[in-house]
PDB file of C-alpha atoms in Angstrom:
ATOM      1  CA  MET Y1262     -30.029 -17.443   7.962  1.00  0.00           C
ATOM      2  CA  THR Y1263     -30.696 -20.549  10.108  1.00  0.00           C
ATOM      3  CA  LYS Y1264     -27.914 -23.046  10.973  1.00  0.00           C
ATOM      4  CA  THR Y1265     -29.512 -25.356   8.444  1.00  0.00           C
ATOM      5  CA  GLN Y1266     -29.383 -23.144   5.608  1.00  0.00           C
ATOM      6  CA  GLN Y1267     -26.103 -22.932   3.543  1.00  0.00           C
ATOM      7  CA  ARG Y1268     -25.168 -19.651   2.558  1.00  0.00           C
ATOM      8  CA  ARG Y1269     -24.329 -19.195  -1.056  1.00  0.00           C
ATOM      9  CA  SER Y1270     -21.098 -18.016  -2.327  1.00  0.00           C
ATOM     10  CA  VAL Y1271     -20.605 -14.846  -4.097  1.00  0.00           C
ATOM     11  CA  SER Y1272     -20.439 -16.390  -7.758  1.00  0.00           C
ATOM     12  CA  ASP Y1273     -23.726 -18.631  -6.970  1.00  0.00           C
ATOM     13  CA  TYR Y1274     -25.696 -15.599  -6.376  1.00  0.00           C
ATOM     14  CA  LEU Y1275     -23.959 -13.353  -9.081  1.00  0.00           C
ATOM     15  CA  SER Y1276     -24.637 -15.985 -11.524  1.00  0.00           C
ATOM     16  CA  THR Y1277     -28.421 -16.532 -10.795  1.00  0.00           C
ATOM     17  CA  LEU Y1278     -29.234 -12.969 -10.483  1.00  0.00           C
ATOM     18  CA  SER Y1279     -32.314 -11.986 -13.027  1.00  0.00           C
ATOM     19  CA  THR Y1280     -31.900  -9.532 -15.631  1.00  0.00           C
ATOM     20  CA  GLU Y1281     -34.589  -6.939 -15.170  1.00  0.00           C
ATOM     21  CA  PRO Y1282     -35.816  -4.411 -18.197  1.00  0.00           C
ATOM     22  CA  GLU Y1283     -34.269  -0.855 -18.319  1.00  0.00           C
ATOM     23  CA  THR Y1284     -36.426   1.862 -17.033  1.00  0.00           C
ATOM     24  CA  ASP Y1285     -35.633   5.714 -16.519  1.00  0.00           C
ATOM     25  CA  LEU Y1286     -35.583   7.315 -13.093  1.00  0.00           C
ATOM     26  CA  PRO Y1287     -35.194  10.749 -11.813  1.00  0.00           C
ATOM     27  CA  ILE Y1288     -31.505  11.059 -10.760  1.00  0.00           C
ATOM     28  CA  GLU Y1289     -32.483  13.145  -7.663  1.00  0.00           C
ATOM     29  CA  LEU Y1290     -34.322   9.770  -6.181  1.00  0.00           C
ATOM     30  CA  ILE Y1291     -31.031   8.231  -6.368  1.00  0.00           C
ATOM     31  CA  SER Y1292     -28.747   8.136  -3.401  1.00  0.00           C
ATOM     32  CA  LEU Y1293     -25.262   6.446  -2.807  1.00  0.00           C
ATOM     33  CA  GLU Y1294     -24.574   3.414  -0.580  1.00  0.00           C
ATOM     34  CA  THR Y1295     -22.783   4.326   2.246  1.00  0.00           C
ATOM     35  CA  SER Y1296     -20.275   1.161   1.605  1.00  0.00           C
ATOM     36  CA  GLN Y1297     -19.307   1.752  -1.969  1.00  0.00           C
ATOM     37  CA  PRO Y1298     -16.310   0.246  -2.528  1.00  0.00           C
ATOM     38  CA  ARG Y1299     -14.508   2.888  -4.895  1.00  0.00           C
ATOM     39  CA  ARG Y1300     -13.053   5.752  -3.467  1.00  0.00           C
ATOM     40  CA  TYR Y1301     -11.156   7.983  -5.926  1.00  0.00           C
ATOM     41  CA  PHE Y1302     -12.330   9.439  -9.262  1.00  0.00           C
ATOM     42  CA  ASP Y1303     -10.251  11.314 -11.368  1.00  0.00           C
ATOM     43  CA  PRO Y1304     -12.021  15.114 -11.897  1.00  0.00           C
ATOM     44  CA  GLU Y1305     -10.673  15.356 -15.407  1.00  0.00           C
ATOM     45  CA  LYS Y1306     -11.741  12.035 -16.578  1.00  0.00           C
ATOM     46  CA  LEU Y1307     -15.066  12.714 -15.028  1.00  0.00           C
ATOM     47  CA  GLU Y1308     -15.337  15.907 -16.689  1.00  0.00           C
ATOM     48  CA  GLN Y1309     -14.767  14.027 -20.112  1.00  0.00           C
ATOM     49  CA  LEU Y1310     -17.532  11.606 -19.169  1.00  0.00           C
ATOM     50  CA  ALA Y1311     -19.807  14.266 -18.239  1.00  0.00           C
ATOM     51  CA  ASP Y1312     -19.305  16.116 -21.809  1.00  0.00           C
ATOM     52  CA  SER Y1313     -19.637  12.676 -23.802  1.00  0.00           C
ATOM     53  CA  ILE Y1314     -22.939  12.290 -21.819  1.00  0.00           C
ATOM     54  CA  ARG Y1315     -23.823  15.655 -22.650  1.00  0.00           C
ATOM     55  CA  LYS Y1316     -23.531  14.648 -26.346  1.00  0.00           C
ATOM     56  CA  PHE Y1317     -24.393  11.114 -26.657  1.00  0.00           C
ATOM     57  CA  GLY Y1318     -26.390  10.146 -23.070  1.00  0.00           C
ATOM     58  CA  ILE Y1319     -25.857   7.201 -20.915  1.00  0.00           C
ATOM     59  CA  ILE Y1320     -24.997   4.142 -22.898  1.00  0.00           C
ATOM     60  CA  GLU Y1321     -24.852   1.743 -20.044  1.00  0.00           C
ATOM     61  CA  PRO Y1322     -27.714   1.955 -17.437  1.00  0.00           C
ATOM     62  CA  LEU Y1323     -27.063   2.097 -13.834  1.00  0.00           C
ATOM     63  CA  LEU Y1324     -27.653  -0.667 -11.576  1.00  0.00           C
ATOM     64  CA  VAL Y1325     -29.679   0.250  -8.372  1.00  0.00           C
ATOM     65  CA  ARG Y1326     -31.939  -1.328  -5.844  1.00  0.00           C
ATOM     66  CA  GLN Y1327     -34.910  -0.048  -3.867  1.00  0.00           C
ATOM     67  CA  LYS Y1328     -35.575   0.078  -0.284  1.00  0.00           C
ATOM     68  CA  GLY Y1329     -38.800   1.154   0.751  1.00  0.00           C
ATOM     69  CA  SER Y1330     -39.512   4.523  -1.302  1.00  0.00           C
ATOM     70  CA  SER Y1331     -35.896   5.062  -1.618  1.00  0.00           C
ATOM     71  CA  TYR Y1332     -33.367   3.892  -4.561  1.00  0.00           C
ATOM     72  CA  PHE Y1333     -29.747   3.198  -3.966  1.00  0.00           C
ATOM     73  CA  LEU Y1334     -26.826   2.951  -6.303  1.00  0.00           C
ATOM     74  CA  VAL Y1335     -25.184  -0.524  -6.695  1.00  0.00           C
ATOM     75  CA  ALA Y1336     -23.216  -0.147  -9.751  1.00  0.00           C
ATOM     76  CA  GLY Y1337     -22.170   2.802 -11.996  1.00  0.00           C
ATOM     77  CA  GLU Y1338     -21.027   5.447  -9.634  1.00  0.00           C
ATOM     78  CA  ARG Y1339     -18.825   7.021 -12.159  1.00  0.00           C
ATOM     79  CA  ARG Y1340     -21.632   7.415 -14.295  1.00  0.00           C
ATOM     80  CA  TYR Y1341     -24.173   8.574 -11.844  1.00  0.00           C
ATOM     81  CA  ARG Y1342     -21.469  11.303 -10.836  1.00  0.00           C
ATOM     82  CA  ALA Y1343     -20.665  12.380 -14.308  1.00  0.00           C
ATOM     83  CA  ALA Y1344     -24.506  12.752 -15.201  1.00  0.00           C
ATOM     84  CA  LYS Y1345     -24.907  14.885 -11.825  1.00  0.00           C
ATOM     85  CA  MET Y1346     -22.176  16.897 -13.510  1.00  0.00           C
ATOM     86  CA  ALA Y1347     -23.959  16.825 -16.937  1.00  0.00           C
ATOM     87  CA  GLU Y1348     -27.273  18.379 -15.129  1.00  0.00           C
ATOM     88  CA  LEU Y1349     -29.193  15.097 -16.297  1.00  0.00           C
ATOM     89  CA  LYS Y1350     -32.640  15.206 -14.800  1.00  0.00           C
ATOM     90  CA  THR Y1351     -33.260  11.612 -15.469  1.00  0.00           C
ATOM     91  CA  VAL Y1352     -30.669   8.568 -15.756  1.00  0.00           C
ATOM     92  CA  PRO Y1353     -31.434   5.041 -17.496  1.00  0.00           C
ATOM     93  CA  VAL Y1354     -31.593   2.092 -14.579  1.00  0.00           C
ATOM     94  CA  VAL Y1355     -32.025  -1.421 -13.877  1.00  0.00           C
ATOM     95  CA  VAL Y1356     -33.885  -1.927 -10.557  1.00  0.00           C
ATOM     96  CA  ARG Y1357     -33.020  -5.122  -8.955  1.00  0.00           C
ATOM     97  CA  GLU Y1358     -33.713  -6.673  -5.694  1.00  0.00           C
ATOM     98  CA  LEU Y1359     -30.797  -7.370  -3.676  1.00  0.00           C
ATOM     99  CA  SER Y1360     -29.932  -8.051  -0.274  1.00  0.00           C
ATOM    100  CA  ASP Y1361     -27.039  -5.855   1.600  1.00  0.00           C
ATOM    101  CA  GLU Y1362     -24.548  -8.456   1.084  1.00  0.00           C
ATOM    102  CA  GLU Y1363     -25.601  -9.119  -2.842  1.00  0.00           C
ATOM    103  CA  ALA Y1364     -25.388  -5.492  -3.432  1.00  0.00           C
ATOM    104  CA  PHE Y1365     -21.932  -5.207  -2.102  1.00  0.00           C
ATOM    105  CA  ALA Y1366     -20.767  -8.009  -3.669  1.00  0.00           C
ATOM    106  CA  VAL Y1367     -22.186  -6.722  -7.150  1.00  0.00           C
ATOM    107  CA  ALA Y1368     -20.330  -3.466  -6.582  1.00  0.00           C
ATOM    108  CA  LEU Y1369     -16.958  -5.035  -5.964  1.00  0.00           C
ATOM    109  CA  VAL Y1370     -17.121  -7.310  -8.888  1.00  0.00           C
ATOM    110  CA  GLU Y1371     -18.199  -4.521 -11.219  1.00  0.00           C
ATOM    111  CA  ASN Y1372     -15.255  -2.337 -10.020  1.00  0.00           C
ATOM    112  CA  LEU Y1373     -12.713  -5.011 -10.456  1.00  0.00           C
ATOM    113  CA  VAL Y1374     -13.410  -5.488 -13.890  1.00  0.00           C
ATOM    114  CA  ARG Y1375     -13.188  -1.992 -14.784  1.00  0.00           C
ATOM    115  CA  GLU Y1376      -9.670  -1.109 -16.458  1.00  0.00           C
ATOM    116  CA  ASP Y1377      -9.270   2.299 -14.796  1.00  0.00           C
ATOM    117  CA  LEU Y1378      -9.532   1.169 -11.583  1.00  0.00           C
ATOM    118  CA  ASN Y1379      -6.149   1.922  -9.657  1.00  0.00           C
ATOM    119  CA  PRO Y1380      -3.959  -0.881  -7.904  1.00  0.00           C
ATOM    120  CA  VAL Y1381      -4.488   0.396  -4.183  1.00  0.00           C
ATOM    121  CA  GLU Y1382      -8.633  -0.103  -4.840  1.00  0.00           C
ATOM    122  CA  GLU Y1383      -8.163  -3.263  -6.702  1.00  0.00           C
ATOM    123  CA  THR Y1384      -6.214  -4.818  -3.871  1.00  0.00           C
ATOM    124  CA  GLU Y1385      -8.671  -3.463  -1.444  1.00  0.00           C
ATOM    125  CA  GLY Y1386     -11.691  -4.578  -3.789  1.00  0.00           C
ATOM    126  CA  ILE Y1387     -10.364  -8.275  -3.743  1.00  0.00           C
ATOM    127  CA  LEU Y1388      -9.639  -8.249  -0.084  1.00  0.00           C
ATOM    128  CA  CYS Y1389     -13.249  -7.323   0.555  1.00  0.00           C
ATOM    129  CA  LEU Y1390     -14.490  -9.819  -1.830  1.00  0.00           C
ATOM    130  CA  LEU Y1391     -12.720 -12.677  -0.082  1.00  0.00           C
ATOM    131  CA  ALA Y1392     -13.749 -11.480   3.150  1.00  0.00           C
ATOM    132  CA  LEU Y1393     -17.610 -11.492   1.622  1.00  0.00           C
ATOM    133  CA  GLU Y1394     -16.950 -14.824   0.285  1.00  0.00           C
ATOM    134  CA  LEU Y1395     -15.481 -16.439   3.536  1.00  0.00           C
ATOM    135  CA  GLN Y1396     -17.456 -14.634   5.798  1.00  0.00           C
ATOM    136  CA  ILE Y1397     -14.481 -13.310   7.811  1.00  0.00           C
ATOM    137  CA  SER Y1398     -12.557  -9.731   8.177  1.00  0.00           C
ATOM    138  CA  VAL Y1399     -10.181  -8.259   5.909  1.00  0.00           C
ATOM    139  CA  GLU Y1400      -7.644  -8.803   8.226  1.00  0.00           C
ATOM    140  CA  GLU Y1401      -8.329 -12.209   8.561  1.00  0.00           C
ATOM    141  CA  VAL Y1402      -8.417 -12.830   4.987  1.00  0.00           C
ATOM    142  CA  LYS Y1403      -4.629 -10.964   4.710  1.00  0.00           C
ATOM    143  CA  SER Y1404      -3.696 -13.677   7.532  1.00  0.00           C
ATOM    144  CA  LEU Y1405      -5.293 -16.709   5.731  1.00  0.00           C
ATOM    145  CA  LEU Y1406      -3.547 -15.599   2.412  1.00  0.00           C
ATOM    146  CA  TYR Y1407       0.066 -15.284   3.961  1.00  0.00           C
ATOM    147  CA  ARG Y1408      -0.406 -18.512   5.546  1.00  0.00           C
ATOM    148  CA  LEU Y1409      -1.482 -20.270   2.197  1.00  0.00           C
ATOM    149  CA  ASP Y1410       1.437 -18.587   0.745  1.00  0.00           C
ATOM    150  CA  ASN Y1411       3.732 -19.968   3.483  1.00  0.00           C
ATOM    151  CA  GLU Y1412       2.196 -23.520   2.743  1.00  0.00           C
ATOM    152  CA  LYS Y1413       2.846 -23.497  -0.635  1.00  0.00           C
ATOM    153  CA  LYS Y1414       6.420 -22.328   0.040  1.00  0.00           C
ATOM    154  CA  GLY Y1415       6.680 -25.027   2.535  1.00  0.00           C
ATOM    155  CA  LYS Y1416       7.234 -22.685   5.588  1.00  0.00           C
ATOM    156  CA  ALA Y1417       4.249 -24.195   7.285  1.00  0.00           C
ATOM    157  CA  THR Y1418       2.403 -27.277   7.963  1.00  0.00           C
ATOM    158  CA  ASN Y1419       0.190 -28.325   5.053  1.00  0.00           C
ATOM    159  CA  ASN Y1420      -3.726 -28.242   5.206  1.00  0.00           C
ATOM    160  CA  VAL Y1421      -3.736 -26.049   8.281  1.00  0.00           C
ATOM    161  CA  ILE Y1422      -6.457 -23.619   6.580  1.00  0.00           C
ATOM    162  CA  GLY Y1423      -8.468 -26.568   5.000  1.00  0.00           C
ATOM    163  CA  SER Y1424      -9.255 -27.648   1.482  1.00  0.00           C
ATOM    164  CA  LYS Y1425     -12.659 -25.784   1.434  1.00  0.00           C
ATOM    165  CA  LYS Y1426     -11.283 -22.254   2.357  1.00  0.00           C
ATOM    166  CA  GLN Y1427      -8.609 -22.861  -0.105  1.00  0.00           C
ATOM    167  CA  ALA Y1428     -10.925 -23.983  -2.839  1.00  0.00           C
ATOM    168  CA  GLN Y1429     -13.069 -20.721  -2.387  1.00  0.00           C
ATOM    169  CA  ILE Y1430      -9.888 -18.496  -2.422  1.00  0.00           C
ATOM    170  CA  LYS Y1431      -8.490 -20.052  -5.400  1.00  0.00           C
ATOM    171  CA  SER Y1432     -12.487 -19.934  -7.316  1.00  0.00           C
ATOM    172  CA  VAL Y1433     -12.307 -16.198  -6.535  1.00  0.00           C
ATOM    173  CA  PHE Y1434      -9.095 -15.449  -8.071  1.00  0.00           C
ATOM    174  CA  GLU Y1435      -9.806 -17.631 -11.046  1.00  0.00           C
ATOM    175  CA  GLY Y1436     -13.093 -15.630 -11.639  1.00  0.00           C
ATOM    176  CA  LEU Y1437     -11.221 -12.562 -11.817  1.00  0.00           C
ATOM    177  CA  GLY Y1438      -8.421 -14.025 -14.091  1.00  0.00           C
ATOM    178  CA  GLN Y1439      -5.691 -13.593 -11.374  1.00  0.00           C
ATOM    179  CA  SER Y1440      -3.127 -15.540  -9.712  1.00  0.00           C
ATOM    180  CA  TRP Y1441      -3.684 -15.839  -5.776  1.00  0.00           C
ATOM    181  CA  GLN Y1442       0.184 -15.983  -5.365  1.00  0.00           C
ATOM    182  CA  SER Y1443       1.041 -13.264  -7.380  1.00  0.00           C
ATOM    183  CA  PHE Y1444      -1.685 -11.139  -5.670  1.00  0.00           C
ATOM    184  CA  VAL Y1445      -0.071 -12.095  -2.125  1.00  0.00           C
ATOM    185  CA  ASN Y1446       3.658 -11.488  -3.337  1.00  0.00           C
ATOM    186  CA  ASN Y1447       2.972  -8.399  -5.451  1.00  0.00           C
ATOM    187  CA  ARG Y1448      -0.166  -6.658  -4.360  1.00  0.00           C
ATOM    188  CA  LEU Y1449      -0.895  -7.327  -0.648  1.00  0.00           C
ATOM    189  CA  PRO Y1450       2.591  -5.515   0.176  1.00  0.00           C
ATOM    190  CA  LEU Y1451       1.255  -2.408  -1.402  1.00  0.00           C
ATOM    191  CA  LEU Y1452      -0.950  -1.899   1.357  1.00  0.00           C
ATOM    192  CA  LYS Y1453       1.984  -1.493   3.621  1.00  0.00           C
ATOM    193  CA  LEU Y1454       2.964   1.552   1.951  1.00  0.00           C
ATOM    194  CA  PRO Y1455       3.152   4.960   3.719  1.00  0.00           C
ATOM    195  CA  ASN Y1456      -0.249   6.822   3.392  1.00  0.00           C
ATOM    196  CA  HIS Y1457       1.089   9.892   1.287  1.00  0.00           C
ATOM    197  CA  ILE Y1458       2.315   7.302  -1.221  1.00  0.00           C
ATOM    198  CA  LEU Y1459      -0.875   5.158  -1.399  1.00  0.00           C
ATOM    199  CA  GLU Y1460      -2.937   8.567  -1.897  1.00  0.00           C
ATOM    200  CA  GLU Y1461      -0.855   9.143  -5.151  1.00  0.00           C
ATOM    201  CA  ILE Y1462      -1.356   5.640  -6.416  1.00  0.00           C
ATOM    202  CA  ARG Y1463      -4.645   5.998  -5.667  1.00  0.00           C
ATOM    203  CA  LYS Y1464      -5.148   9.073  -7.600  1.00  0.00           C
ATOM    204  CA  GLY Y1465      -3.342   7.696 -10.718  1.00  0.00           C
ATOM    205  CA  THR Y1466      -0.525  10.203 -10.427  1.00  0.00           C
ATOM    206  CA  ILE Y1467       2.276   7.628 -10.048  1.00  0.00           C
ATOM    207  CA  ALA Y1468       2.773   3.748 -10.864  1.00  0.00           C
ATOM    208  CA  TYR Y1469       2.658   1.374  -8.044  1.00  0.00           C
ATOM    209  CA  THR Y1470       6.288   0.411  -9.017  1.00  0.00           C
ATOM    210  CA  LYS Y1471       7.756   3.708  -8.776  1.00  0.00           C
ATOM    211  CA  ALA Y1472       5.998   4.345  -5.649  1.00  0.00           C
ATOM    212  CA  LYS Y1473       7.281   1.288  -4.434  1.00  0.00           C
ATOM    213  CA  ALA Y1474      10.894   2.162  -5.119  1.00  0.00           C
ATOM    214  CA  ILE Y1475      10.615   5.913  -3.381  1.00  0.00           C
ATOM    215  CA  SER Y1476       9.199   3.819  -0.191  1.00  0.00           C
ATOM    216  CA  THR Y1477      12.586   2.347   0.248  1.00  0.00           C
ATOM    217  CA  LEU Y1478      13.650   5.808   1.574  1.00  0.00           C
ATOM    218  CA  LYS Y1479      13.536   5.949   5.114  1.00  0.00           C
ATOM    219  CA  ASN Y1480      13.709   9.562   5.712  1.00  0.00           C
ATOM    220  CA  GLU Y1481      10.067  10.810   5.154  1.00  0.00           C
ATOM    221  CA  ASP Y1482      11.101  14.334   4.015  1.00  0.00           C
ATOM    222  CA  GLN Y1483      13.444  12.809   1.414  1.00  0.00           C
ATOM    223  CA  GLN Y1484      10.474  10.132   0.231  1.00  0.00           C
ATOM    224  CA  LYS Y1485       7.899  13.371  -0.199  1.00  0.00           C
ATOM    225  CA  THR Y1486      10.391  15.319  -1.989  1.00  0.00           C
ATOM    226  CA  LEU Y1487      11.246  12.552  -4.456  1.00  0.00           C
ATOM    227  CA  LEU Y1488       7.649  11.635  -4.805  1.00  0.00           C
ATOM    228  CA  ASP Y1489       6.871  15.084  -5.778  1.00  0.00           C
ATOM    229  CA  GLU Y1490       9.769  15.311  -8.341  1.00  0.00           C
ATOM    230  CA  ALA Y1491       8.752  11.974  -9.921  1.00  0.00           C
ATOM    231  CA  ILE Y1492       5.467  13.313 -10.523  1.00  0.00           C
ATOM    232  CA  ALA Y1493       6.068  16.389 -11.567  1.00  0.00           C
ATOM    233  CA  GLN Y1494       9.040  15.571 -14.164  1.00  0.00           C
ATOM    234  CA  GLY Y1495       7.606  12.291 -15.008  1.00  0.00           C
ATOM    235  CA  LEU Y1496      10.503  10.502 -13.869  1.00  0.00           C
ATOM    236  CA  SER Y1497      11.098   6.927 -15.289  1.00  0.00           C
ATOM    237  CA  LEU Y1498      11.595   3.924 -12.665  1.00  0.00           C
ATOM    238  CA  THR Y1499      15.572   3.884 -13.618  1.00  0.00           C
ATOM    239  CA  GLU Y1500      15.767   7.719 -12.993  1.00  0.00           C
ATOM    240  CA  ILE Y1501      14.015   7.304  -9.801  1.00  0.00           C
ATOM    241  CA  LYS Y1502      16.103   4.311  -8.618  1.00  0.00           C
ATOM    242  CA  GLN Y1503      19.372   6.608  -9.487  1.00  0.00           C
ATOM    243  CA  ARG Y1504      18.215   9.331  -7.376  1.00  0.00           C
ATOM    244  CA  ILE Y1505      17.538   6.914  -4.449  1.00  0.00           C
ATOM    245  CA  LYS Y1506      20.987   5.646  -4.868  1.00  0.00           C
ATOM    246  CA  THR Y1507      22.694   8.964  -4.762  1.00  0.00           C
ATOM    247  CA  LEU Y1508      20.685  10.053  -1.813  1.00  0.00           C
ATOM    248  CA  LYS Y1509      21.553   6.949   0.214  1.00  0.00           C
ATOM    249  CA  GLU Y1510      25.011   7.697  -0.652  1.00  0.00           C
ATOM    250  CA  GLN Y1511      24.635  11.093   0.483  1.00  0.00           C
ATOM    251  CA  GLN Y1512      23.082   9.798   3.762  1.00  0.00           C
ATOM    252  CA  HIS Y1513      26.122   7.398   4.337  1.00  0.00           C
ATOM    253  CA  ASN Y1514      28.807  10.041   3.751  1.00  0.00           C
ATOM    254  CA  ASN Y1515      26.967  12.545   6.137  1.00  0.00           C
ATOM    255  CA  ASN Y1516      26.733   9.587   8.748  1.00  0.00           C
ATOM    256  CA  ASP Y1517      30.384   9.091   8.182  1.00  0.00           C
ATOM    257  CA  ASP Y1518      31.196  12.525   8.620  1.00  0.00           C
ATOM    258  CA  ASP Y1519      29.090  12.751  11.490  1.00  0.00           C
ATOM    259  CA  GLU Y1520      31.100  10.057  13.266  1.00  0.00           C
ATOM    260  CA  GLU Y1521      34.397  11.466  12.266  1.00  0.00           C
ATOM    261  CA  ASN Y1522      33.447  14.914  13.847  1.00  0.00           C
ATOM    262  CA  LEU Y1523      32.055  13.068  17.278  1.00  0.00           C
ATOM    263  CA  PHE Y1524      35.453  10.937  17.259  1.00  0.00           C
ATOM    264  CA  LYS Y1525      37.244  14.224  17.034  1.00  0.00           C
ATOM    265  CA  GLN Y1526      35.520  16.075  19.580  1.00  0.00           C
ATOM    266  CA  GLN Y1527      35.915  13.331  22.230  1.00  0.00           C
ATOM    267  CA  VAL Y1528      39.983  13.311  21.207  1.00  0.00           C
ATOM    268  CA  ASN Y1529      39.881  16.821  22.168  1.00  0.00           C
ATOM    269  CA  LYS Y1530      37.985  16.386  25.273  1.00  0.00           C
ATOM    270  CA  THR Y1531      39.858  13.576  26.610  1.00  0.00           C
ATOM    271  CA  SER Y1532      43.188  15.156  25.836  1.00  0.00           C
ATOM    272  CA  GLN Y1533      42.085  18.316  27.726  1.00  0.00           C
ATOM    273  CA  LEU Y1534      41.143  16.022  30.547  1.00  0.00           C
ATOM    274  CA  LEU Y1535      44.643  14.215  30.418  1.00  0.00           C
ATOM    275  CA  LYS Y1536      46.579  17.228  30.126  1.00  0.00           C
ATOM    276  CA  LYS Y1537      45.039  18.528  33.634  1.00  0.00           C
ATOM    277  CA  ALA Y1538      45.365  14.931  35.135  1.00  0.00           C
ATOM    278  CA  LYS Y1539      47.389  14.510  38.371  1.00  0.00           C
ATOM    279  CA  PRO Y1540      48.203  11.192  39.713  1.00  0.00           C
ATOM    280  CA  LEU Y1541      45.406   9.466  41.580  1.00  0.00           C
ATOM    281  CA  LYS Y1542      45.600   8.635  45.045  1.00  0.00           C
ATOM    282  CA  ASN Y1543      43.386   5.827  44.850  1.00  0.00           C
ATOM    283  CA  THR Y1544      46.243   2.838  43.577  1.00  0.00           C
ATOM    284  CA  ARG Y1545      43.568   0.852  41.906  1.00  0.00           C
ATOM    285  CA  GLN Y1546      42.128   3.595  39.772  1.00  0.00           C
ATOM    286  CA  GLN Y1547      45.469   4.720  38.803  1.00  0.00           C
ATOM    287  CA  LYS Y1548      46.646   1.051  37.562  1.00  0.00           C
ATOM    288  CA  LYS Y1549      43.074   1.357  35.576  1.00  0.00           C
ATOM    289  CA  LEU Y1550      43.940   4.327  33.824  1.00  0.00           C
ATOM    290  CA  LEU Y1551      47.508   3.399  33.040  1.00  0.00           C
ATOM    291  CA  ARG Y1552      46.036   0.235  31.534  1.00  0.00           C
ATOM    292  CA  LEU Y1553      43.628   2.102  29.320  1.00  0.00           C
ATOM    293  CA  LEU Y1554      46.165   4.560  28.237  1.00  0.00           C
ATOM    294  CA  SER Y1555      48.413   1.540  27.158  1.00  0.00           C
ATOM    295  CA  GLU Y1556      45.402  -0.106  25.405  1.00  0.00           C
ATOM    296  CA  ILE Y1557      44.735   3.159  23.340  1.00  0.00           C
ATOM    297  CA  GLU Y1558      48.577   3.486  22.453  1.00  0.00           C
ATOM    298  CA  THR Y1559      48.618  -0.220  21.176  1.00  0.00           C
ATOM    299  CA  LEU Y1560      45.243   0.447  19.237  1.00  0.00           C
ATOM    300  CA  LEU Y1561      46.668   3.574  17.565  1.00  0.00           C
ATOM    301  CA  THR Y1562      50.075   1.939  16.893  1.00  0.00           C
ATOM    302  CA  ASN Y1563      48.480  -1.289  15.172  1.00  0.00           C
ATOM    303  CA  THR Y1564      46.453   1.129  13.105  1.00  0.00           C
ATOM    304  CA  GLU Y1565      49.189   3.433  11.888  1.00  0.00           C
ATOM    305  CA  THR Y1566      51.329  -0.094  10.912  1.00  0.00           C
ATOM    306  CA  SER Y1567      48.118  -1.528   9.120  1.00  0.00           C
ATOM    307  CA  LYS Y1568      47.966   2.005   7.029  1.00  0.00           C
ATOM    308  CA  GLU Y1569      51.688   1.820   6.172  1.00  0.00           C
ATOM    309  CA  LYS Y1570      51.251  -1.845   5.165  1.00  0.00           C
ATOM    310  CA  GLU Y1571      48.350  -0.723   2.945  1.00  0.00           C
ATOM    311  CA  LEU Y1572      50.567   2.221   1.370  1.00  0.00           C
ATOM    312  CA  GLU Y1573      53.481  -0.433   0.363  1.00  0.00           C
ATOM    313  CA  LYS Y1574      51.137  -2.692  -1.463  1.00  0.00           C
TER     314      LYS Y1574
END
C-alpha cells in the first residue's frame, strides 16, 4: 500500500465483498488459518452438531480462501470441526478472494455475531477488530479506550485522541450493536482476571458475573476451591457472595487471633527479660528504660480505665 492510497476500513471492505456461488470441496484440502480468533469449542456441543450433520448435512457453507493450490478456512470453524467428526469427505464452501487482513476481519465479525461466543473471546475479538480498524496493537487499543472513557468522564483533556479515531471506534461498536462505554467498564476488566478463572469462562462453565465475584478473594487457594464448588454445585451469585463473605470473616478472625498470639508471645518474652534485668551501668540507657516502662504502665492503665467506662454504660 503506497502513501497515497487510503486504507479501507473494516466495514468498507466487508460491505463490498462479492457473494460467490457455493461449491463442494474435499475437506482434506482445507486447512485452518494460524490466526483463527476462536479458541475454545465445547466438546459436547461439537458432538451434537456432528450428529446433526450426519443426519442433515451442513446447511450453511464454510467460507474459504485459496492461496496457490491450498484452501484456508476463513469462517465456519465449528462446522468444519464437526464435519471432520462426522467423517464427511466433502463440505459445501464459498471460495472468496481475500487478503490476510480481510480474511481476519471476516473471521472476527463472523465470530462476534454468534450467540454461543463466550465473554472472553467476544472481548478479545472486539479488541482485535478495533486494532485492525485503527491499525494499532491490541494493547494500544486498550489504552485508547481507557483514555476515551476518561475524557467522557471529565478525567482527561478533551480531543486528545482525535475525532477521526473516536468516530472509527464508535462506528465499530455501532456495527456490533454495542456501547463502547459499557465495553470499557464491564468487559475490559474481565481480561484482568486470573488465568484459571478466565479459562473456566472460556469453557462456559461459569458466568462472568460469578467469576468476577470469586476473583475478589485474594487467597488463590480459596479462589480455586470456591471456583470448583461454584461449578460443581451450580451455586448462584447470591450463594457465592455469601461464601465469600464467610471466608473473609474467617480470614479476619484468623488475623486477629494471630495478632493476639503474637502480642502474648512478646509480653511473655519481655516479662522474662525484665525479671532477669539488673540496674544498667549506663545512666542514659537506665533512664530510657525507666521512661519506656512508665509509658507502658500509663498505656495499660488508660486501657483498663476505658474498658471499665464501657462496661458502666
